[in-house]
Amino acid sequence: MSDKFNEIWSKQLEFNDKFFKKKLGKKTSELSLEEKVSWTKNHLLSIVKEAMEVLDEIPNWKEHRNEGDSEFILSNLTEEIIDVNKFAVGLAQLWGM
């Protein structure tokens, strides 16, 4: 893995461990199968929601509708793509990958 990916992975795992420690009193690696299943559903729904937000940031993504000169802000698109990635990495970590 690249250094940047390792950094992203480590930061996300640190965040996940703090989150689950506060929420459930245990680290990500200590979750039961039932808890993993429940949080998998949560992560997948979050990925879908964030992916829809990516689409919302792309001007005129619906080919049958032209919304005129809608403003495109690259930083907003970048933020939404990062959010999708965070949930995807978190999902992998949830299952010990």
Short mmCIF file of N, CA and C in Angstrom, two decimals:
data_model
loop_
_atom_site.label_atom_id
_atom_site.label_comp_id
_atom_site.label_asym_id
_atom_site.label_seq_id
_atom_site.Cartn_x
_atom_site.Cartn_y
_atom_site.Cartn_z
N MET A 1 0.84 -1.19 0.00
CA MET A 1 0.00 0.00 0.00
C MET A 1 0.88 1.24 0.00
N SER A 2 0.38 2.29 -0.60
CA SER A 2 1.13 3.54 -0.62
C SER A 2 1.10 4.19 0.76
N ASP A 3 2.05 5.09 0.97
CA ASP A 3 2.12 5.78 2.25
C ASP A 3 0.84 6.57 2.52
N LYS A 4 0.32 7.23 1.48
CA LYS A 4 -0.91 8.03 1.64
C LYS A 4 -2.09 7.14 2.01
N PHE A 5 -2.20 5.99 1.34
CA PHE A 5 -3.29 5.08 1.66
C PHE A 5 -3.14 4.54 3.09
N ASN A 6 -1.93 4.21 3.48
CA ASN A 6 -1.69 3.74 4.85
C ASN A 6 -2.08 4.80 5.87
N GLU A 7 -1.80 6.05 5.55
CA GLU A 7 -2.16 7.16 6.45
C GLU A 7 -3.69 7.27 6.56
N ILE A 8 -4.37 7.21 5.42
CA ILE A 8 -5.84 7.27 5.42
C ILE A 8 -6.41 6.10 6.21
N TRP A 9 -5.89 4.91 5.96
CA TRP A 9 -6.35 3.69 6.64
C TRP A 9 -6.18 3.83 8.15
N SER A 10 -5.01 4.27 8.58
CA SER A 10 -4.71 4.41 10.02
C SER A 10 -5.61 5.44 10.69
N LYS A 11 -5.78 6.58 10.02
CA LYS A 11 -6.63 7.63 10.60
C LYS A 11 -8.08 7.15 10.71
N GLN A 12 -8.57 6.43 9.69
CA GLN A 12 -9.94 5.95 9.73
C GLN A 12 -10.12 4.90 10.82
N LEU A 13 -9.14 4.02 10.98
CA LEU A 13 -9.23 3.00 12.02
C LEU A 13 -9.21 3.64 13.41
N GLU A 14 -8.39 4.66 13.57
CA GLU A 14 -8.36 5.39 14.84
C GLU A 14 -9.71 6.02 15.12
N PHE A 15 -10.30 6.64 14.09
CA PHE A 15 -11.63 7.24 14.25
C PHE A 15 -12.66 6.18 14.61
N ASN A 16 -12.66 5.06 13.86
CA ASN A 16 -13.63 3.98 14.11
C ASN A 16 -13.49 3.44 15.53
N ASP A 17 -12.26 3.20 15.97
CA ASP A 17 -12.04 2.66 17.31
C ASP A 17 -12.58 3.62 18.38
N LYS A 18 -12.33 4.92 18.21
CA LYS A 18 -12.86 5.91 19.17
C LYS A 18 -14.38 5.92 19.13
N PHE A 19 -14.95 5.87 17.93
CA PHE A 19 -16.40 5.89 17.78
C PHE A 19 -17.04 4.69 18.48
N PHE A 20 -16.55 3.47 18.17
CA PHE A 20 -17.16 2.27 18.75
C PHE A 20 -16.87 2.16 20.25
N LYS A 21 -15.73 2.67 20.69
CA LYS A 21 -15.42 2.66 22.12
C LYS A 21 -16.44 3.53 22.86
N LYS A 22 -16.73 4.70 22.30
CA LYS A 22 -17.70 5.60 22.92
C LYS A 22 -19.12 5.04 22.81
N LYS A 23 -19.46 4.49 21.66
CA LYS A 23 -20.83 4.02 21.39
C LYS A 23 -21.13 2.67 22.05
N LEU A 24 -20.16 1.73 21.98
CA LEU A 24 -20.42 0.36 22.43
C LEU A 24 -19.46 -0.13 23.51
N GLY A 25 -18.46 0.68 23.83
CA GLY A 25 -17.50 0.29 24.85
C GLY A 25 -16.45 -0.71 24.38
N LYS A 26 -16.25 -0.80 23.06
CA LYS A 26 -15.25 -1.72 22.53
C LYS A 26 -14.66 -1.20 21.23
N LYS A 27 -13.50 -1.73 20.86
CA LYS A 27 -12.84 -1.35 19.63
C LYS A 27 -13.50 -2.05 18.44
N THR A 28 -13.19 -1.56 17.26
CA THR A 28 -13.75 -2.12 16.02
C THR A 28 -13.51 -3.62 15.94
N SER A 29 -12.32 -4.05 16.27
CA SER A 29 -11.95 -5.46 16.16
C SER A 29 -12.66 -6.36 17.17
N GLU A 30 -13.32 -5.76 18.15
CA GLU A 30 -13.99 -6.52 19.20
C GLU A 30 -15.50 -6.66 18.99
N LEU A 31 -16.01 -6.14 17.89
CA LEU A 31 -17.45 -6.19 17.64
C LEU A 31 -17.90 -7.63 17.37
N SER A 32 -19.10 -7.93 17.83
CA SER A 32 -19.67 -9.26 17.58
C SER A 32 -20.17 -9.33 16.14
N LEU A 33 -20.48 -10.54 15.69
CA LEU A 33 -21.03 -10.71 14.35
C LEU A 33 -22.32 -9.91 14.19
N GLU A 34 -23.19 -9.96 15.18
CA GLU A 34 -24.45 -9.22 15.13
C GLU A 34 -24.21 -7.72 15.01
N GLU A 35 -23.25 -7.21 15.76
CA GLU A 35 -22.92 -5.78 15.69
C GLU A 35 -22.33 -5.42 14.32
N LYS A 36 -21.49 -6.28 13.79
CA LYS A 36 -20.90 -6.03 12.47
C LYS A 36 -21.98 -5.98 11.39
N VAL A 37 -22.93 -6.90 11.48
CA VAL A 37 -24.02 -6.92 10.50
C VAL A 37 -24.83 -5.62 10.58
N SER A 38 -25.16 -5.21 11.79
CA SER A 38 -25.92 -3.99 11.98
C SER A 38 -25.17 -2.77 11.45
N TRP A 39 -23.89 -2.67 11.77
CA TRP A 39 -23.11 -1.53 11.32
C TRP A 39 -22.78 -1.61 9.84
N THR A 40 -22.77 -2.80 9.27
CA THR A 40 -22.60 -2.93 7.82
C THR A 40 -23.78 -2.27 7.11
N LYS A 41 -24.98 -2.53 7.60
CA LYS A 41 -26.17 -1.90 7.01
C LYS A 41 -26.04 -0.38 7.09
N ASN A 42 -25.62 0.11 8.24
CA ASN A 42 -25.46 1.55 8.43
C ASN A 42 -24.44 2.13 7.45
N HIS A 43 -23.30 1.45 7.32
CA HIS A 43 -22.26 1.92 6.41
C HIS A 43 -22.75 1.91 4.95
N LEU A 44 -23.42 0.85 4.56
CA LEU A 44 -23.90 0.77 3.17
C LEU A 44 -24.93 1.84 2.86
N LEU A 45 -25.83 2.10 3.79
CA LEU A 45 -26.80 3.18 3.58
C LEU A 45 -26.10 4.53 3.50
N SER A 46 -25.06 4.70 4.31
CA SER A 46 -24.30 5.95 4.28
C SER A 46 -23.55 6.10 2.97
N ILE A 47 -23.00 5.01 2.44
CA ILE A 47 -22.31 5.06 1.16
C ILE A 47 -23.28 5.47 0.05
N VAL A 48 -24.48 4.89 0.06
CA VAL A 48 -25.49 5.23 -0.95
C VAL A 48 -25.85 6.71 -0.84
N LYS A 49 -26.08 7.19 0.37
CA LYS A 49 -26.43 8.59 0.59
C LYS A 49 -25.32 9.51 0.10
N GLU A 50 -24.09 9.19 0.46
CA GLU A 50 -22.97 10.04 0.04
C GLU A 50 -22.76 9.98 -1.47
N ALA A 51 -22.99 8.82 -2.07
CA ALA A 51 -22.87 8.71 -3.53
C ALA A 51 -23.91 9.59 -4.22
N MET A 52 -25.10 9.66 -3.65
CA MET A 52 -26.13 10.55 -4.21
C MET A 52 -25.69 12.01 -4.08
N GLU A 53 -25.00 12.33 -3.00
CA GLU A 53 -24.50 13.69 -2.83
C GLU A 53 -23.40 14.00 -3.85
N VAL A 54 -22.63 13.00 -4.24
CA VAL A 54 -21.66 13.19 -5.33
C VAL A 54 -22.41 13.59 -6.59
N LEU A 55 -23.46 12.86 -6.92
CA LEU A 55 -24.25 13.20 -8.11
C LEU A 55 -24.81 14.62 -8.02
N ASP A 56 -25.26 15.01 -6.84
CA ASP A 56 -25.82 16.35 -6.68
C ASP A 56 -24.80 17.45 -6.98
N GLU A 57 -23.53 17.13 -6.81
CA GLU A 57 -22.48 18.13 -7.05
C GLU A 57 -22.06 18.21 -8.51
N ILE A 58 -22.51 17.27 -9.33
CA ILE A 58 -22.14 17.26 -10.75
C ILE A 58 -23.20 18.00 -11.53
N PRO A 59 -22.82 19.09 -12.20
CA PRO A 59 -23.82 19.86 -12.94
C PRO A 59 -24.40 19.07 -14.11
N ASN A 60 -25.70 19.17 -14.24
CA ASN A 60 -26.42 18.57 -15.37
C ASN A 60 -26.15 17.08 -15.55
N TRP A 61 -26.08 16.35 -14.45
CA TRP A 61 -25.81 14.91 -14.57
C TRP A 61 -26.99 14.16 -15.17
N LYS A 62 -28.16 14.73 -15.07
CA LYS A 62 -29.32 14.12 -15.72
C LYS A 62 -29.35 14.62 -17.17
N GLU A 63 -29.10 13.71 -18.08
CA GLU A 63 -29.00 14.12 -19.48
C GLU A 63 -30.30 14.65 -20.05
N HIS A 64 -31.42 14.26 -19.46
CA HIS A 64 -32.71 14.73 -19.98
C HIS A 64 -33.13 16.08 -19.38
N ARG A 65 -32.32 16.58 -18.44
CA ARG A 65 -32.64 17.87 -17.82
C ARG A 65 -31.41 18.77 -17.88
N ASN A 66 -31.61 19.96 -18.34
CA ASN A 66 -30.53 20.94 -18.32
C ASN A 66 -30.92 22.01 -17.32
N GLU A 67 -30.14 22.10 -16.28
CA GLU A 67 -30.47 23.06 -15.22
C GLU A 67 -29.74 24.38 -15.42
N GLY A 68 -29.33 24.64 -16.65
CA GLY A 68 -28.70 25.92 -16.95
C GLY A 68 -27.27 25.99 -16.45
N ASP A 69 -26.92 27.13 -16.00
CA ASP A 69 -25.55 27.39 -15.55
C ASP A 69 -25.41 27.13 -14.05
N SER A 70 -25.70 25.91 -13.64
CA SER A 70 -25.54 25.60 -12.22
C SER A 70 -24.05 25.66 -11.88
N GLU A 71 -23.76 26.21 -10.72
CA GLU A 71 -22.38 26.42 -10.32
C GLU A 71 -21.72 25.10 -9.93
N PHE A 72 -20.54 24.86 -10.47
CA PHE A 72 -19.76 23.68 -10.12
C PHE A 72 -18.64 24.10 -9.18
N ILE A 73 -18.57 23.44 -8.02
CA ILE A 73 -17.53 23.73 -7.04
C ILE A 73 -16.76 22.44 -6.78
N LEU A 74 -15.56 22.39 -7.29
CA LEU A 74 -14.74 21.18 -7.20
C LEU A 74 -14.53 20.74 -5.75
N SER A 75 -14.36 21.68 -4.85
CA SER A 75 -14.12 21.31 -3.44
C SER A 75 -15.33 20.59 -2.84
N ASN A 76 -16.53 20.94 -3.27
CA ASN A 76 -17.73 20.24 -2.78
C ASN A 76 -17.76 18.81 -3.30
N LEU A 77 -17.44 18.63 -4.59
CA LEU A 77 -17.39 17.30 -5.17
C LEU A 77 -16.33 16.45 -4.47
N THR A 78 -15.17 17.05 -4.24
CA THR A 78 -14.08 16.35 -3.56
C THR A 78 -14.51 15.88 -2.17
N GLU A 79 -15.17 16.76 -1.44
CA GLU A 79 -15.63 16.42 -0.09
C GLU A 79 -16.58 15.22 -0.10
N GLU A 80 -17.49 15.19 -1.05
CA GLU A 80 -18.46 14.08 -1.12
C GLU A 80 -17.78 12.77 -1.51
N ILE A 81 -16.82 12.83 -2.41
CA ILE A 81 -16.08 11.63 -2.80
C ILE A 81 -15.27 11.10 -1.61
N ILE A 82 -14.69 12.00 -0.84
CA ILE A 82 -13.96 11.61 0.37
C ILE A 82 -14.89 10.93 1.35
N ASP A 83 -16.11 11.45 1.50
CA ASP A 83 -17.08 10.84 2.41
C ASP A 83 -17.42 9.41 1.99
N VAL A 84 -17.62 9.19 0.69
CA VAL A 84 -17.88 7.83 0.19
C VAL A 84 -16.71 6.92 0.57
N ASN A 85 -15.50 7.42 0.34
CA ASN A 85 -14.30 6.64 0.62
C ASN A 85 -14.18 6.30 2.11
N LYS A 86 -14.48 7.26 2.97
CA LYS A 86 -14.38 7.01 4.42
C LYS A 86 -15.30 5.87 4.85
N PHE A 87 -16.53 5.88 4.35
CA PHE A 87 -17.45 4.81 4.72
C PHE A 87 -17.02 3.47 4.12
N ALA A 88 -16.46 3.49 2.91
CA ALA A 88 -15.99 2.25 2.29
C ALA A 88 -14.80 1.67 3.06
N VAL A 89 -13.86 2.51 3.44
CA VAL A 89 -12.72 2.06 4.24
C VAL A 89 -13.20 1.56 5.60
N GLY A 90 -14.11 2.31 6.21
CA GLY A 90 -14.66 1.89 7.50
C GLY A 90 -15.36 0.55 7.42
N LEU A 91 -16.04 0.30 6.32
CA LEU A 91 -16.72 -0.99 6.12
C LEU A 91 -15.71 -2.12 6.04
N ALA A 92 -14.64 -1.92 5.30
CA ALA A 92 -13.59 -2.93 5.20
C ALA A 92 -12.97 -3.20 6.57
N GLN A 93 -12.73 -2.15 7.32
CA GLN A 93 -12.13 -2.29 8.64
C GLN A 93 -13.09 -2.98 9.61
N LEU A 94 -14.35 -2.73 9.45
CA LEU A 94 -15.35 -3.38 10.29
C LEU A 94 -15.23 -4.90 10.22
N TRP A 95 -14.89 -5.40 9.04
CA TRP A 95 -14.77 -6.84 8.81
C TRP A 95 -13.33 -7.34 8.90
N GLY A 96 -12.45 -6.50 9.48
CA GLY A 96 -11.10 -6.95 9.76
C GLY A 96 -10.17 -7.04 8.57
N MET A 97 -10.49 -6.33 7.52
CA MET A 97 -9.64 -6.36 6.31
C MET A 97 -8.48 -5.40 6.48
#
